[in-house]
Short mmCIF file of C-alpha atoms in Angstrom, two decimals:
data_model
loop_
_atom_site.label_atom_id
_atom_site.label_comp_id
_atom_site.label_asym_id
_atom_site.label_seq_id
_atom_site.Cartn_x
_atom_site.Cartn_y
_atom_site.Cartn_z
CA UNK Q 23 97.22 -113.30 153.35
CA UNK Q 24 98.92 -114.59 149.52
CA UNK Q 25 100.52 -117.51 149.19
CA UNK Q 26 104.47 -116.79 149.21
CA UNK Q 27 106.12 -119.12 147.57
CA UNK Q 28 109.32 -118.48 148.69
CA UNK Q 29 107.99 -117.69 152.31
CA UNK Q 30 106.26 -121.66 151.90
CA UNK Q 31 109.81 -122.91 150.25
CA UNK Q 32 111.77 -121.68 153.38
CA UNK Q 33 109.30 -123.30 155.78
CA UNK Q 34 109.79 -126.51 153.92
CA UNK Q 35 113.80 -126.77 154.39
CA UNK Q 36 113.11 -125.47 157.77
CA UNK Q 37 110.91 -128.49 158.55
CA UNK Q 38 112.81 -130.78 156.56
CA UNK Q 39 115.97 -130.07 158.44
CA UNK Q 40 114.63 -130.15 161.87
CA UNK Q 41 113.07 -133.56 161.19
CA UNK Q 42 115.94 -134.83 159.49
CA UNK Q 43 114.65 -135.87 156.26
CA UNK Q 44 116.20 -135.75 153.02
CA UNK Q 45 114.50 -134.72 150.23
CA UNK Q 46 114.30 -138.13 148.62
CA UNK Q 47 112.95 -139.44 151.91
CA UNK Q 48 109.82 -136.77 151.50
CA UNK Q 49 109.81 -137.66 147.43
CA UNK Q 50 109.00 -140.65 148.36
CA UNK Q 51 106.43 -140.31 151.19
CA UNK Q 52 104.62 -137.55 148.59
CA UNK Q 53 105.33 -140.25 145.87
CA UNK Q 54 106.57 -137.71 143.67
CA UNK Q 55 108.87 -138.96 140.78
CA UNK Q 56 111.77 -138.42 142.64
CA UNK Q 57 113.72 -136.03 144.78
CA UNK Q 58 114.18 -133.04 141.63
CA UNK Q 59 110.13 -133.01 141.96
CA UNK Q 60 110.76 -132.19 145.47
CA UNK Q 61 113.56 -129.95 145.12
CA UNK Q 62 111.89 -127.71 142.78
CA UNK Q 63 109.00 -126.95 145.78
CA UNK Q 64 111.50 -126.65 147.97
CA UNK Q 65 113.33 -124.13 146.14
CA UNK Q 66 110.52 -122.27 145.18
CA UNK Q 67 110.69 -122.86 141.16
CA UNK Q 68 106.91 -125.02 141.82
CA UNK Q 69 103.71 -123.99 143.73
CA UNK Q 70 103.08 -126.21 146.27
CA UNK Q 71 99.84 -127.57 145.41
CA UNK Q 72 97.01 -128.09 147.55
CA UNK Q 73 97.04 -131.71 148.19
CA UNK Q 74 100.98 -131.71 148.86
CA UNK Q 75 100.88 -129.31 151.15
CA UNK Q 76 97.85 -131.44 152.96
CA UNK Q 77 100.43 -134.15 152.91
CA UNK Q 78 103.01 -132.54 154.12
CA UNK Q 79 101.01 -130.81 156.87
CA UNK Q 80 100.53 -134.84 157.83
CA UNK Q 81 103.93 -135.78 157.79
CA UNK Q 82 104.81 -132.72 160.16
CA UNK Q 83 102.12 -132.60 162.53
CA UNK Q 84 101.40 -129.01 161.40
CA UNK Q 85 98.38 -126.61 160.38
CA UNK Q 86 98.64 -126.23 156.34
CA UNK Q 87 97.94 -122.44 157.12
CA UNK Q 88 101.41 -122.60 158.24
CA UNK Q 89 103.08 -123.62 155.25
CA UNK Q 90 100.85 -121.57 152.91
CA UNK Q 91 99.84 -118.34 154.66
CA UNK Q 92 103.20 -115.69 154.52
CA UNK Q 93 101.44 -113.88 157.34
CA UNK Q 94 101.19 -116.74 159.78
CA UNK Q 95 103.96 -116.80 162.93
CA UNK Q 96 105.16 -120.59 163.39
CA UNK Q 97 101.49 -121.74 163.74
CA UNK Q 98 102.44 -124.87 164.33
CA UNK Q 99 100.72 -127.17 166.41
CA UNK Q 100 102.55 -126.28 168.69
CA UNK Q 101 105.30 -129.10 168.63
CA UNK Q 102 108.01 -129.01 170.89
CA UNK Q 103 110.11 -132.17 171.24
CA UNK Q 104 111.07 -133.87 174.51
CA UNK Q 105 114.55 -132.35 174.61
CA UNK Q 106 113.48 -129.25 173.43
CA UNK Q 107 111.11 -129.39 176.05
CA UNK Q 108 113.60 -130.63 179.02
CA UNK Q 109 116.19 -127.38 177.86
CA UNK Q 110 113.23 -124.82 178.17
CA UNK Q 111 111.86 -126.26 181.95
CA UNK Q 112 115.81 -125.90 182.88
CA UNK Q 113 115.55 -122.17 182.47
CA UNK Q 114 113.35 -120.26 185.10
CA UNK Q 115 109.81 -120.85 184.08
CA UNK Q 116 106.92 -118.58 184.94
CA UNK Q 117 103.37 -119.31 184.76
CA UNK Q 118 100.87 -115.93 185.10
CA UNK Q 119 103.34 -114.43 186.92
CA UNK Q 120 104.85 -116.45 189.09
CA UNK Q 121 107.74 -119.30 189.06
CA UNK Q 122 107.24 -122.78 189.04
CA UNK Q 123 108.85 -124.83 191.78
CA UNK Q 124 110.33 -128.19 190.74
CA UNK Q 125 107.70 -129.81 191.84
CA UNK Q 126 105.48 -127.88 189.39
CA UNK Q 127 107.80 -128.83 186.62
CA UNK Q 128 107.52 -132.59 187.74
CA UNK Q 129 103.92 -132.70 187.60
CA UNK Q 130 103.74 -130.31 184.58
CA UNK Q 131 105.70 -133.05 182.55
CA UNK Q 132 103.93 -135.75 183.90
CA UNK Q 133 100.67 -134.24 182.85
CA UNK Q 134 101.95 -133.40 179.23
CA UNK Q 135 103.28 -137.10 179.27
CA UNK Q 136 100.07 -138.44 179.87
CA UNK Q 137 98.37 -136.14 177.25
CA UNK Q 138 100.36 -138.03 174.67
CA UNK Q 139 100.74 -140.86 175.79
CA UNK Q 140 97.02 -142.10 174.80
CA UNK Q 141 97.84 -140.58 171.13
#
């Protein structure tokens, strides 16, 4: 698919918010001239070039696909943050058609524990 600009502008406030960066913050780790330079990709007045959007996809832990492609669906790599995680496995979780027991979910986050824990 095009690059949307204004599809790739939403996804970066989206991400910004949720990580809780300001745009100065991200100026800076870009090392842009300052937070306006930001702003105006944010906003969607300035493509987000190539190698900005490599950065960012560094500073998110995300495929650059994501933030460039307007067809994509939250291809993320897959991030889901310990208390985001801990609010889903409250909820009744299934796996292939059945529901796992709380033992399941206590090994289940043990395993994804150790996954990153070597990372």
């Amino acid at each position: 698919m095009l690059y949307d600009k204004l599809k790739t502008a939403s996804r970066l406030k989206e991400l910004r918010l949720e990580a809780g960066f300001t745009m100065e913050e991200l100026a800076k780790k870009m090392k842009l001239s300052g937070r306006s330079s930001y702003a105006m990709i944010e906003s969607g007045r300035t493509n987000l070039t190539t190698q900005n959007a490599y950065i960012l996809a560094k500073i998110y832990n995300i495929n650059v696909d994501y933030l460039l492609k307007s067809s994509i669906v939250n291809d993320k790599q897959v991030i889901i943050k310990p208390v985001q995680l801990e609010k889903e496995l409250e909820k009744e979780v299934t796996y292939n058609g059945k529901a796992l027991s709380n033992t399941d979910i206590i090994v289940l986050k043990a395993f994804l524990q150790g996954l990153t824990s070597s990372k």
